[in-house]
PDB file of C-alpha atoms and ligand atoms in Angstrom:
ATOM      1  CA  MET A   1       2.781  -5.616  -4.431  1.00 89.00           C
ATOM      2  CA  ASN A   2       0.520  -7.477  -2.321  1.00 96.00           C
ATOM      3  CA  ARG A   3      -3.145  -6.738  -3.004  1.00 98.00           C
ATOM      4  CA  LEU A   4      -5.470  -6.897  -0.090  1.00 98.00           C
ATOM      5  CA  ALA A   5      -8.849  -5.245   0.787  1.00 98.00           C
ATOM      6  CA  VAL A   6     -11.496  -5.080   3.295  1.00 98.00           C
ATOM      7  CA  LEU A   7     -15.209  -5.583   2.097  1.00 98.00           C
ATOM      8  CA  GLY A   8     -18.322  -4.514   3.710  1.00 97.00           C
ATOM      9  CA  HIS A   9     -21.022  -1.943   3.413  1.00 95.00           C
ATOM     10  CA  PRO A  10     -20.970   0.595   4.352  1.00 91.00           C
ATOM     11  CA  ILE A  11     -17.051   0.548   4.436  1.00 95.00           C
ATOM     12  CA  ALA A  12     -15.959   4.339   4.187  1.00 92.00           C
ATOM     13  CA  HIS A  13     -15.363   4.411   8.015  1.00 87.00           C
ATOM     14  CA  SER A  14     -12.772   1.338   8.100  1.00 92.00           C
ATOM     15  CA  ARG A  15      -9.736   2.282   9.729  1.00 94.00           C
ATOM     16  CA  SER A  16      -8.044  -1.468   8.024  1.00 97.00           C
ATOM     17  CA  PRO A  17      -6.187   0.254   5.395  1.00 97.00           C
ATOM     18  CA  GLU A  18      -4.124   2.529   8.105  1.00 97.00           C
ATOM     19  CA  ILE A  19      -3.384  -0.449  10.265  1.00 98.00           C
ATOM     20  CA  HIS A  20      -2.100  -2.816   7.611  1.00 98.00           C
ATOM     21  CA  GLN A  21       0.137  -0.322   6.380  1.00 98.00           C
ATOM     22  CA  ASP A  22       1.538   0.103   9.389  1.00 97.00           C
ATOM     23  CA  PHE A  23       2.017  -3.683   9.969  1.00 98.00           C
ATOM     24  CA  ALA A  24       3.467  -3.947   6.478  1.00 98.00           C
ATOM     25  CA  GLN A  25       5.822  -1.132   6.968  1.00 97.00           C
ATOM     26  CA  GLN A  26       7.245  -3.050  10.021  1.00 97.00           C
ATOM     27  CA  PHE A  27       8.284  -5.804   7.432  1.00 97.00           C
ATOM     28  CA  GLY A  28       9.099  -3.821   4.840  1.00 97.00           C
ATOM     29  CA  TYR A  29       6.462  -5.080   2.737  1.00 97.00           C
ATOM     30  CA  SER A  30       4.647  -3.414  -0.122  1.00 97.00           C
ATOM     31  CA  ILE A  31       0.929  -3.837   0.308  1.00 98.00           C
ATOM     32  CA  ASP A  32      -2.143  -2.261  -1.856  1.00 98.00           C
ATOM     33  CA  TYR A  33      -5.198  -2.531   0.681  1.00 98.00           C
ATOM     34  CA  GLN A  34      -8.099  -1.429  -0.483  1.00 98.00           C
ATOM     35  CA  LYS A  35     -11.732  -0.509   1.218  1.00 98.00           C
ATOM     36  CA  ILE A  36     -14.308  -1.941  -1.199  1.00 98.00           C
ATOM     37  CA  ASP A  37     -18.119  -1.043  -0.807  1.00 98.00           C
ATOM     38  CA  VAL A  38     -19.973  -4.328  -1.614  1.00 98.00           C
ATOM     39  CA  SER A  39     -23.393  -3.834  -2.359  1.00 98.00           C
ATOM     40  CA  PRO A  40     -25.974  -6.338  -1.616  1.00 98.00           C
ATOM     41  CA  GLY A  41     -25.790  -9.622  -3.646  1.00 98.00           C
ATOM     42  CA  ARG A  42     -22.354  -8.841  -5.084  1.00 98.00           C
ATOM     43  CA  LEU A  43     -20.093 -10.519  -2.279  1.00 98.00           C
ATOM     44  CA  GLY A  44     -19.596 -13.558  -4.447  1.00 98.00           C
ATOM     45  CA  ASP A  45     -18.509 -11.447  -7.307  1.00 98.00           C
ATOM     46  CA  GLN A  46     -16.144  -9.091  -5.523  1.00 98.00           C
ATOM     47  CA  VAL A  47     -14.747 -12.269  -3.846  1.00 98.00           C
ATOM     48  CA  SER A  48     -14.080 -13.736  -7.349  1.00 98.00           C
ATOM     49  CA  GLU A  49     -12.583 -10.711  -8.790  1.00 98.00           C
ATOM     50  CA  LEU A  50      -9.816 -10.187  -5.903  1.00 98.00           C
ATOM     51  CA  VAL A  51      -8.953 -14.022  -6.442  1.00 98.00           C
ATOM     52  CA  ARG A  52      -8.532 -13.557 -10.151  1.00 97.00           C
ATOM     53  CA  SER A  53      -6.614 -10.564  -9.703  1.00 97.00           C
ATOM     54  CA  GLY A  54      -3.844 -12.475  -7.469  1.00 97.00           C
ATOM     55  CA  ALA A  55      -4.740 -10.759  -4.456  1.00 98.00           C
ATOM     56  CA  LEU A  56      -3.309 -12.467  -1.365  1.00 98.00           C
ATOM     57  CA  GLY A  57      -6.735 -12.070   0.510  1.00 98.00           C
ATOM     58  CA  CYS A  58      -9.042  -9.915   2.390  1.00 98.00           C
ATOM     59  CA  ASN A  59     -11.165  -8.968   5.489  1.00 98.00           C
ATOM     60  CA  ILE A  60     -14.804  -9.118   5.795  1.00 97.00           C
ATOM     61  CA  THR A  61     -16.914  -6.685   7.909  1.00 95.00           C
ATOM     62  CA  VAL A  62     -20.415  -5.877   8.651  1.00 89.00           C
ATOM     63  CA  PRO A  63     -22.709  -7.189   7.161  1.00 91.00           C
ATOM     64  CA  TYR A  64     -20.840 -10.080   5.297  1.00 95.00           C
ATOM     65  CA  LYS A  65     -19.252 -12.227   7.947  1.00 95.00           C
ATOM     66  CA  SER A  66     -22.168 -14.886   7.740  1.00 94.00           C
ATOM     67  CA  GLU A  67     -22.452 -14.830   4.065  1.00 97.00           C
ATOM     68  CA  VAL A  68     -19.086 -15.466   3.148  1.00 98.00           C
ATOM     69  CA  VAL A  69     -18.760 -18.517   4.744  1.00 97.00           C
ATOM     70  CA  ALA A  70     -20.192 -20.297   1.954  1.00 98.00           C
ATOM     71  CA  LEU A  71     -17.879 -18.712  -0.426  1.00 98.00           C
ATOM     72  CA  CYS A  72     -15.124 -20.564   1.301  1.00 98.00           C
ATOM     73  CA  ASP A  73     -13.255 -23.832   0.093  1.00 98.00           C
ATOM     74  CA  HIS A  74     -11.829 -24.816   3.462  1.00 98.00           C
ATOM     75  CA  ILE A  75     -12.542 -23.206   7.023  1.00 98.00           C
ATOM     76  CA  ALA A  76      -9.782 -23.181   9.730  1.00 97.00           C
ATOM     77  CA  PRO A  77     -10.644 -25.683  12.244  1.00 94.00           C
ATOM     78  CA  GLU A  78     -10.739 -22.822  15.159  1.00 89.00           C
ATOM     79  CA  ALA A  79     -13.345 -20.907  13.215  1.00 91.00           C
ATOM     80  CA  GLN A  80     -15.634 -23.936  12.290  1.00 90.00           C
ATOM     81  CA  ALA A  81     -18.045 -23.556  15.282  1.00 85.00           C
ATOM     82  CA  PHE A  82     -18.472 -19.665  14.870  1.00 85.00           C
ATOM     83  CA  GLY A  83     -20.498 -19.682  11.657  1.00 90.00           C
ATOM     84  CA  VAL A  84     -18.550 -16.059  10.979  1.00 94.00           C
ATOM     85  CA  LEU A  85     -15.563 -15.299   9.350  1.00 97.00           C
ATOM     86  CA  ASN A  86     -13.613 -11.841   9.261  1.00 97.00           C
ATOM     87  CA  THR A  87     -10.518 -12.992   7.027  1.00 98.00           C
ATOM     88  CA  LEU A  88      -9.805 -14.934   3.961  1.00 98.00           C
ATOM     89  CA  LYS A  89      -6.625 -16.080   1.988  1.00 98.00           C
ATOM     90  CA  PHE A  90      -6.259 -16.969  -1.239  1.00 98.00           C
ATOM     91  CA  SER A  91      -3.854 -19.482  -2.655  1.00 97.00           C
ATOM     92  CA  ASP A  92      -1.891 -19.395  -5.812  1.00 94.00           C
ATOM     93  CA  LEU A  93      -4.351 -21.894  -7.459  1.00 95.00           C
ATOM     94  CA  GLY A  94      -7.432 -19.411  -6.284  1.00 95.00           C
ATOM     95  CA  SER A  95      -8.824 -21.510  -3.303  1.00 98.00           C
ATOM     96  CA  VAL A  96     -10.253 -19.592  -0.514  1.00 98.00           C
ATOM     97  CA  THR A  97      -9.433 -20.450   3.126  1.00 98.00           C
ATOM     98  CA  GLY A  98     -11.946 -18.482   5.717  1.00 98.00           C
ATOM     99  CA  TYR A  99     -10.467 -17.467   9.582  1.00 98.00           C
ATOM    100  CA  ASN A 100     -12.055 -15.697  12.166  1.00 97.00           C
ATOM    101  CA  THR A 101      -9.620 -13.569  13.934  1.00 97.00           C
ATOM    102  CA  ASP A 102     -11.976 -11.479  16.093  1.00 96.00           C
ATOM    103  CA  SER A 103     -12.018 -13.751  18.615  1.00 95.00           C
ATOM    104  CA  ALA A 104      -8.129 -13.826  19.236  1.00 97.00           C
ATOM    105  CA  GLY A 105      -8.273 -10.114  18.778  1.00 98.00           C
ATOM    106  CA  PHE A 106     -11.092  -9.686  21.466  1.00 98.00           C
ATOM    107  CA  MET A 107      -9.140 -11.743  23.971  1.00 97.00           C
ATOM    108  CA  ALA A 108      -5.876 -10.265  23.348  1.00 97.00           C
ATOM    109  CA  ASP A 109      -7.459  -6.752  24.086  1.00 97.00           C
ATOM    110  CA  LEU A 110      -8.938  -8.031  27.411  1.00 97.00           C
ATOM    111  CA  LEU A 111      -5.541  -9.329  28.168  1.00 96.00           C
ATOM    112  CA  HIS A 112      -4.297  -5.845  27.488  1.00 95.00           C
ATOM    113  CA  TYR A 113      -6.525  -3.990  29.714  1.00 94.00           C
ATOM    114  CA  GLY A 114      -6.306  -6.740  32.497  1.00 94.00           C
ATOM    115  CA  ILE A 115      -9.738  -7.598  32.027  1.00 96.00           C
ATOM    116  CA  SER A 116     -10.264 -11.576  33.429  1.00 97.00           C
ATOM    117  CA  VAL A 117     -13.721 -13.351  33.061  1.00 98.00           C
ATOM    118  CA  THR A 118     -12.502 -16.447  35.036  1.00 98.00           C
ATOM    119  CA  GLY A 119     -15.020 -17.143  37.758  1.00 98.00           C
ATOM    120  CA  LYS A 120     -16.824 -13.804  37.139  1.00 98.00           C
ATOM    121  CA  ARG A 121     -20.445 -13.192  36.176  1.00 98.00           C
ATOM    122  CA  VAL A 122     -20.420 -11.746  32.514  1.00 98.00           C
ATOM    123  CA  LEU A 123     -23.160 -10.540  30.588  1.00 98.00           C
ATOM    124  CA  LEU A 124     -22.937 -10.682  26.805  1.00 98.00           C
ATOM    125  CA  VAL A 125     -24.906  -8.273  25.128  1.00 98.00           C
ATOM    126  CA  GLY A 126     -25.725  -9.129  21.316  1.00 98.00           C
ATOM    127  CA  ALA A 127     -26.119 -12.127  19.157  1.00 96.00           C
ATOM    128  CA  GLY A 128     -24.736 -11.216  16.088  1.00 92.00           C
ATOM    129  CA  GLY A 129     -21.682 -12.275  14.080  1.00 90.00           C
ATOM    130  CA  ALA A 130     -19.741 -10.473  16.554  1.00 93.00           C
ATOM    131  CA  ALA A 131     -21.266 -11.934  19.662  1.00 96.00           C
ATOM    132  CA  GLN A 132     -20.993 -15.291  17.885  1.00 94.00           C
ATOM    133  CA  GLY A 133     -17.354 -15.107  17.117  1.00 93.00           C
ATOM    134  CA  ILE A 134     -16.276 -14.134  20.725  1.00 96.00           C
ATOM    135  CA  ILE A 135     -18.732 -16.296  22.848  1.00 96.00           C
ATOM    136  CA  ASP A 136     -16.380 -19.734  22.609  1.00 94.00           C
ATOM    137  CA  ALA A 137     -13.193 -17.824  23.841  1.00 94.00           C
ATOM    138  CA  LEU A 138     -15.338 -16.119  26.434  1.00 97.00           C
ATOM    139  CA  ALA A 139     -16.715 -19.537  27.727  1.00 96.00           C
ATOM    140  CA  GLN A 140     -13.143 -21.099  27.484  1.00 94.00           C
ATOM    141  CA  GLN A 141     -12.137 -18.795  30.461  1.00 96.00           C
ATOM    142  CA  ALA A 142     -14.338 -20.434  32.862  1.00 96.00           C
ATOM    143  CA  PRO A 143     -16.703 -17.548  34.159  1.00 98.00           C
ATOM    144  CA  SER A 144     -18.910 -18.590  36.461  1.00 98.00           C
ATOM    145  CA  VAL A 145     -22.146 -17.502  34.446  1.00 98.00           C
ATOM    146  CA  ILE A 146     -22.462 -15.949  31.001  1.00 98.00           C
ATOM    147  CA  HIS A 147     -25.856 -14.421  30.525  1.00 98.00           C
ATOM    148  CA  ILE A 148     -26.937 -13.345  26.910  1.00 98.00           C
ATOM    149  CA  TRP A 149     -29.280 -10.915  26.254  1.00 98.00           C
ATOM    150  CA  ASN A 150     -30.241  -9.804  22.511  1.00 98.00           C
ATOM    151  CA  ARG A 151     -33.108  -7.292  21.262  1.00 98.00           C
ATOM    152  CA  SER A 152     -34.642  -9.998  19.306  1.00 98.00           C
ATOM    153  CA  PRO A 153     -34.821 -13.022  22.301  1.00 98.00           C
ATOM    154  CA  GLU A 154     -34.562 -15.747  19.654  1.00 98.00           C
ATOM    155  CA  ARG A 155     -30.960 -15.110  18.448  1.00 97.00           C
ATOM    156  CA  ALA A 156     -29.643 -15.038  22.278  1.00 98.00           C
ATOM    157  CA  ILE A 157     -31.443 -18.451  22.712  1.00 98.00           C
ATOM    158  CA  ALA A 158     -29.792 -20.102  19.679  1.00 97.00           C
ATOM    159  CA  LEU A 159     -26.567 -18.683  20.580  1.00 97.00           C
ATOM    160  CA  ALA A 160     -26.809 -20.257  24.052  1.00 97.00           C
ATOM    161  CA  GLY A 161     -27.967 -23.062  22.776  1.00 96.00           C
ATOM    162  CA  ARG A 162     -24.784 -23.531  20.564  1.00 93.00           C
ATOM    163  CA  LEU A 163     -22.736 -24.065  23.498  1.00 93.00           C
ATOM    164  CA  THR A 164     -22.474 -26.803  25.882  1.00 92.00           C
ATOM    165  CA  GLN A 165     -21.676 -25.199  28.904  1.00 90.00           C
ATOM    166  CA  THR A 166     -24.394 -25.104  31.387  1.00 89.00           C
ATOM    167  CA  SER A 167     -23.131 -21.620  32.778  1.00 95.00           C
ATOM    168  CA  VAL A 168     -24.158 -20.096  29.476  1.00 98.00           C
ATOM    169  CA  SER A 169     -27.846 -19.153  28.897  1.00 98.00           C
ATOM    170  CA  ALA A 170     -29.985 -16.742  27.296  1.00 98.00           C
ATOM    171  CA  LYS A 171     -32.046 -13.963  29.484  1.00 98.00           C
ATOM    172  CA  ILE A 172     -34.635 -11.501  28.871  1.00 98.00           C
ATOM    173  CA  ALA A 173     -33.983  -8.139  30.429  1.00 97.00           C
ATOM    174  CA  ASP A 174     -36.578  -8.765  33.382  1.00 97.00           C
ATOM    175  CA  ASP A 175     -34.117 -11.877  34.427  1.00 98.00           C
ATOM    176  CA  LEU A 176     -30.832 -10.272  34.331  1.00 98.00           C
ATOM    177  CA  ASP A 177     -28.916 -10.203  37.367  1.00 98.00           C
ATOM    178  CA  PRO A 178     -27.944  -6.823  39.413  1.00 97.00           C
ATOM    179  CA  GLY A 179     -24.199  -5.806  39.064  1.00 96.00           C
ATOM    180  CA  TYR A 180     -22.539  -8.165  36.547  1.00 98.00           C
ATOM    181  CA  GLU A 181     -18.865  -8.309  37.049  1.00 98.00           C
ATOM    182  CA  VAL A 182     -17.785  -8.119  33.269  1.00 98.00           C
ATOM    183  CA  ILE A 183     -20.462  -6.841  30.501  1.00 98.00           C
ATOM    184  CA  VAL A 184     -19.342  -7.137  26.732  1.00 98.00           C
ATOM    185  CA  ASN A 185     -21.559  -5.030  24.279  1.00 98.00           C
ATOM    186  CA  ALA A 186     -21.343  -6.811  21.035  1.00 98.00           C
ATOM    187  CA  SER A 187     -24.326  -5.322  19.847  1.00 97.00           C
ATOM    188  CA  ALA A 188     -24.381  -2.738  16.793  1.00 93.00           C
ATOM    189  CA  ALA A 189     -26.568  -0.128  18.492  1.00 96.00           C
ATOM    190  CA  GLY A 190     -23.650   2.405  18.987  1.00 93.00           C
ATOM    191  CA  LEU A 191     -23.718   2.404  14.841  1.00 86.00           C
ATOM    192  CA  SER A 192     -27.156   4.373  15.161  1.00 91.00           C
ATOM    193  CA  ASP A 193     -26.349   6.008  18.277  1.00 94.00           C
ATOM    194  CA  GLN A 194     -28.187   4.027  20.666  1.00 97.00           C
ATOM    195  CA  VAL A 195     -27.705   2.079  23.799  1.00 98.00           C
ATOM    196  CA  PRO A 196     -29.218  -1.160  24.215  1.00 98.00           C
ATOM    197  CA  ASP A 197     -32.444  -1.077  26.076  1.00 98.00           C
ATOM    198  CA  LEU A 198     -31.211  -2.828  29.106  1.00 98.00           C
ATOM    199  CA  PRO A 199     -31.907  -2.207  32.992  1.00 98.00           C
ATOM    200  CA  ALA A 200     -29.614   0.262  35.276  1.00 98.00           C
ATOM    201  CA  SER A 201     -29.291  -2.328  37.584  1.00 98.00           C
ATOM    202  CA  ILE A 202     -26.848  -4.482  35.711  1.00 98.00           C
ATOM    203  CA  ILE A 203     -23.827  -1.751  36.519  1.00 98.00           C
ATOM    204  CA  LYS A 204     -22.418  -1.691  39.779  1.00 97.00           C
ATOM    205  CA  ASN A 205     -19.400   0.275  40.611  1.00 96.00           C
ATOM    206  CA  HIS A 206     -17.569  -2.675  40.514  1.00 96.00           C
ATOM    207  CA  THR A 207     -18.845  -3.705  36.835  1.00 97.00           C
ATOM    208  CA  GLN A 208     -16.247  -3.842  33.838  1.00 97.00           C
ATOM    209  CA  CYS A 209     -17.725  -2.647  30.649  1.00 97.00           C
ATOM    210  CA  TYR A 210     -16.300  -3.457  27.310  1.00 97.00           C
ATOM    211  CA  ASP A 211     -17.774  -2.281  23.952  1.00 97.00           C
ATOM    212  CA  LEU A 212     -16.699  -3.856  20.679  1.00 97.00           C
ATOM    213  CA  SER A 213     -17.631  -0.785  19.247  1.00 94.00           C
ATOM    214  CA  TYR A 214     -15.187   2.336  19.123  1.00 92.00           C
ATOM    215  CA  ARG A 215     -15.539   6.020  18.521  1.00 89.00           C
ATOM    216  CA  GLN A 216     -12.816   8.693  19.718  1.00 86.00           C
ATOM    217  CA  ASP A 217     -15.501  10.264  22.127  1.00 89.00           C
ATOM    218  CA  GLY A 218     -16.584   7.381  23.679  1.00 93.00           C
ATOM    219  CA  THR A 219     -19.629   5.101  22.429  1.00 95.00           C
ATOM    220  CA  PRO A 220     -23.051   5.812  23.860  1.00 97.00           C
ATOM    221  CA  PHE A 221     -22.856   2.327  25.701  1.00 98.00           C
ATOM    222  CA  LEU A 222     -19.748   3.186  27.439  1.00 97.00           C
ATOM    223  CA  HIS A 223     -21.247   6.759  28.475  1.00 96.00           C
ATOM    224  CA  TRP A 224     -24.327   4.804  29.788  1.00 98.00           C
ATOM    225  CA  CYS A 225     -22.125   2.625  31.867  1.00 97.00           C
ATOM    226  CA  ASP A 226     -20.077   5.489  33.068  1.00 96.00           C
ATOM    227  CA  ASN A 227     -22.880   7.725  34.349  1.00 96.00           C
ATOM    228  CA  LEU A 228     -24.229   4.825  36.104  1.00 97.00           C
ATOM    229  CA  GLY A 229     -20.822   4.410  38.038  1.00 96.00           C
ATOM    230  CA  ALA A 230     -19.145   1.145  36.598  1.00 97.00           C
ATOM    231  CA  ALA A 231     -15.480   0.763  37.182  1.00 96.00           C
ATOM    232  CA  MET A 232     -14.113   0.527  33.647  1.00 95.00           C
ATOM    233  CA  CYS A 233     -15.214   1.384  30.303  1.00 96.00           C
ATOM    234  CA  VAL A 234     -13.263   0.458  27.235  1.00 96.00           C
ATOM    235  CA  ASP A 235     -14.108   0.487  23.601  1.00 96.00           C
ATOM    236  CA  GLY A 236     -13.059  -2.038  20.688  1.00 96.00           C
ATOM    237  CA  LEU A 237     -10.327   0.190  19.139  1.00 95.00           C
ATOM    238  CA  GLY A 238      -7.630  -2.523  20.821  1.00 96.00           C
ATOM    239  CA  MET A 239      -9.427  -5.288  19.709  1.00 97.00           C
ATOM    240  CA  LEU A 240      -9.659  -3.964  15.994  1.00 96.00           C
ATOM    241  CA  ILE A 241      -5.941  -3.514  15.977  1.00 97.00           C
ATOM    242  CA  GLU A 242      -5.351  -6.735  17.650  1.00 98.00           C
ATOM    243  CA  GLN A 243      -7.612  -8.671  14.935  1.00 98.00           C
ATOM    244  CA  ALA A 244      -5.600  -7.442  12.449  1.00 98.00           C
ATOM    245  CA  ALA A 245      -2.646  -8.317  13.451  1.00 98.00           C
ATOM    246  CA  PHE A 246      -3.713 -12.086  13.420  1.00 98.00           C
ATOM    247  CA  ALA A 247      -5.109 -11.569  10.150  1.00 98.00           C
ATOM    248  CA  PHE A 248      -1.693  -9.989   9.134  1.00 98.00           C
ATOM    249  CA  GLU A 249      -0.173 -12.920  10.470  1.00 98.00           C
ATOM    250  CA  ILE A 250      -2.217 -15.633   8.333  1.00 98.00           C
ATOM    251  CA  TRP A 251      -1.289 -13.813   5.152  1.00 98.00           C
ATOM    252  CA  PHE A 252       2.359 -12.914   5.941  1.00 98.00           C
ATOM    253  CA  GLY A 253       3.299 -15.385   8.488  1.00 98.00           C
ATOM    254  CA  GLU A 254       4.975 -12.753  10.636  1.00 98.00           C
ATOM    255  CA  MET A 255       3.277 -11.314  13.883  1.00 98.00           C
ATOM    256  CA  PRO A 256       3.028  -7.233  13.981  1.00 98.00           C
ATOM    257  CA  ASN A 257       3.848  -5.517  17.078  1.00 97.00           C
ATOM    258  CA  THR A 258       0.793  -3.551  17.752  1.00 97.00           C
ATOM    259  CA  GLN A 259       2.020  -1.385  20.629  1.00 94.00           C
ATOM    260  CA  LYS A 260       3.121   1.590  18.939  1.00 92.00           C
ATOM    261  CA  LEU A 261      -0.353   1.652  16.756  1.00 94.00           C
ATOM    262  CA  ARG A 262      -2.379   1.221  19.868  1.00 95.00           C
ATOM    263  CA  ALA A 263      -0.277   4.646  21.104  1.00 92.00           C
ATOM    264  CA  ARG A 264      -0.814   6.364  17.700  1.00 91.00           C
ATOM    265  CA  PHE A 265      -4.535   5.424  17.467  1.00 90.00           C
ATOM    266  CA  ASP A 266      -4.877   6.629  21.169  1.00 83.00           C
ATOM    267  CA  ALA A 267      -6.651   3.317  22.108  1.00 83.00           C
ATOM    268  CA  ARG A 268      -7.083   3.847  25.564  1.00 82.00           C
ATOM    269  CA  PRO A 269     -10.279   3.481  28.315  1.00 85.00           C
ATOM    270  CA  LEU A 270     -12.977   6.181  28.460  1.00 84.00           C
ATOM    271  CA  LYS A 271     -12.608   5.311  32.307  1.00 78.00           C
ATOM    272  CA  THR A 272     -10.365   3.240  34.394  1.00 75.00           C
ATOM    273  CA  ALA A 273     -10.393   2.728  38.015  1.00 62.00           C
ATOM    274  CA  SER A 274      -6.573   2.748  38.090  1.00 57.00           C
ATOM    275  CA  PRO A 275      -4.344   5.350  36.304  1.00 51.00           C
ATOM    276  CA  TRP A 276      -4.076   4.481  32.432  1.00 51.00           C
ATOM    277  CA  ARG A 277      -0.394   4.614  31.184  1.00 52.00           C
ATOM    278  CA  PRO A 278      -0.092   4.107  27.566  1.00 47.00           C
ATOM    279  CA  GLU A 279       2.920   2.248  26.300  1.00 45.00           C
TER     280      GLU A 279
HETATM  281  P1  LIG B 301     -24.667  -8.055  13.012  1.00 84.75           P
HETATM  282  O1  LIG B 301     -25.272  -7.251  12.256  1.00 84.75           O
HETATM  283  O2  LIG B 301     -24.209  -9.229  13.051  1.00 84.75           O
HETATM  284  O3  LIG B 301     -25.363  -8.192  14.644  1.00 84.75           O
HETATM  285  C1  LIG B 301     -25.691  -6.743  15.214  1.00 84.75           C
HETATM  286  C2  LIG B 301     -26.311  -7.335  16.946  1.00 84.75           C
HETATM  287  O4  LIG B 301     -26.423  -6.075  17.122  1.00 84.75           O
HETATM  288  C3  LIG B 301     -27.563  -7.818  16.584  1.00 84.75           C
HETATM  289  O5  LIG B 301     -27.625  -8.764  17.867  1.00 84.75           O
HETATM  290  C4  LIG B 301     -28.424  -6.915  16.972  1.00 84.75           C
HETATM  291  O6  LIG B 301     -29.733  -7.584  17.620  1.00 84.75           O
HETATM  292  C5  LIG B 301     -27.971  -5.612  17.666  1.00 84.75           C
HETATM  293  N1  LIG B 301     -28.510  -4.530  17.828  1.00 84.75           N
HETATM  294  C6  LIG B 301     -28.406  -3.661  16.687  1.00 84.75           C
HETATM  295  N2  LIG B 301     -29.040  -2.376  16.996  1.00 84.75           N
HETATM  296  C7  LIG B 301     -29.496  -2.647  18.271  1.00 84.75           C
HETATM  297  C8  LIG B 301     -29.846  -1.805  19.154  1.00 84.75           C
HETATM  298  N3  LIG B 301     -30.563  -0.421  18.820  1.00 84.75           N
HETATM  299  N4  LIG B 301     -30.177  -2.084  20.156  1.00 84.75           N
HETATM  300  C9  LIG B 301     -29.936  -3.181  20.794  1.00 84.75           C
HETATM  301  N5  LIG B 301     -29.246  -4.438  19.933  1.00 84.75           N
HETATM  302  C10 LIG B 301     -28.927  -3.972  18.677  1.00 84.75           C
HETATM  303  O7  LIG B 301     -23.266  -7.004  13.641  1.00 84.75           O
HETATM  304  P2  LIG B 301     -21.919  -7.606  14.493  1.00 84.75           P
HETATM  305  O8  LIG B 301     -22.121  -8.556  15.251  1.00 84.75           O
HETATM  306  O9  LIG B 301     -20.995  -8.136  13.538  1.00 84.75           O
HETATM  307  O10 LIG B 301     -21.325  -6.341  14.849  1.00 84.75           O
HETATM  308  C11 LIG B 301     -21.734  -5.932  16.511  1.00 84.75           C
HETATM  309  C12 LIG B 301     -20.668  -4.587  16.686  1.00 84.75           C
HETATM  310  O11 LIG B 301     -19.375  -5.334  16.975  1.00 84.75           O
HETATM  311  C13 LIG B 301     -20.728  -4.045  15.768  1.00 84.75           C
HETATM  312  O12 LIG B 301     -20.864  -2.073  16.078  1.00 84.75           O
HETATM  313  C14 LIG B 301     -19.016  -3.676  15.234  1.00 84.75           C
HETATM  314  O13 LIG B 301     -18.674  -2.522  14.393  1.00 84.75           O
HETATM  315  C15 LIG B 301     -18.490  -4.157  16.393  1.00 84.75           C
HETATM  316  N6  LIG B 301     -17.276  -5.022  16.161  1.00 84.75           N
HETATM  317  C16 LIG B 301     -16.064  -4.501  16.266  1.00 84.75           C
HETATM  318  C17 LIG B 301     -15.167  -5.147  16.251  1.00 84.75           C
HETATM  319  C18 LIG B 301     -13.507  -4.968  16.630  1.00 84.75           C
HETATM  320  O14 LIG B 301     -12.567  -5.138  16.120  1.00 84.75           O
HETATM  321  N7  LIG B 301     -13.777  -3.887  17.675  1.00 84.75           N
HETATM  322  C19 LIG B 301     -15.313  -6.491  15.450  1.00 84.75           C
HETATM  323  C20 LIG B 301     -16.463  -7.038  15.254  1.00 84.75           C
HETATM  324  C21 LIG B 301     -17.246  -6.433  15.429  1.00 84.75           C
HETATM  325  P3  LIG B 301     -30.738  -8.044  16.604  1.00 84.75           P
HETATM  326  O15 LIG B 301     -30.681  -9.448  16.498  1.00 84.75           O
HETATM  327  O16 LIG B 301     -32.448  -8.048  17.443  1.00 84.75           O
HETATM  328  O17 LIG B 301     -31.077  -7.727  15.322  1.00 84.75           O
END
């Protein structure tokens, strides 16, 4: 039995166990994947306990994606710039390697929905762990600009400063452009049923809106975008499935098929300009 877990606080809402059970079944593996609610200050003890128990690895979620960096013996090269990790793999000798699969999962989901940022004006909302994890991948697609807005402006400035591309800059609400082509909400506002305090002018009828948060009845941010006439409104459920597939590949060396699970979880846009046909 391969022991795995997701560590976070709170953690009850996590769908990771279901997702990884589905992937394991695809390859005939037997896994024991637990949700572990880790109280503040106990992350190191919990990771050590998993390593001692012979676990294969674990996922790390809010609020521990930054804190976990200090617990790793090695960090995968592609995750070194992020400062946030969401997947750990334990070696037989007990060393811990950290990875970030959020970025690859996010890009896979954009591709799935046909959202391209190349040459587009992009607004990234938020500057926390998720935004840090996806901004490099966004910038690599060569959008014409990436503006970053965050509730605490100093974090947006720090995040923009990490990138070398001159097209990336931090903005306050008054300086945002009208009608971005793509808006990515990587804030956690939806977790408290809120919408980031942004001007309605950022949305026009060509705007494609992506919210990393997900909710069966649509997130508050996506409902706000929809009401303002956005062209497309997609939540992060597909990203959750895709990032999990990359984590599974790190642990087992096999890439699961995500299409059936996407259909079973009903991962589809809240709104799209063209009729949506699930696979
Ligand atoms: P963090 O706690 O690291 O960062 C939270 C971010 O949200 C900060 O930028 C914070 O701003 C902002 N924020 C929080 N509340 C509000 C609010 N009321 N109004 C405006 N901004 C707010 O969280 P993460 O970055 O890790 O996660 C962000 C979201 O992304 C979560 O909802 C999470 O569930 C989702 N996510 C989804 C994934 C998926 O696979 N679909 C993967 C990863 C994350 P400030 O700096 O001012 O505090």
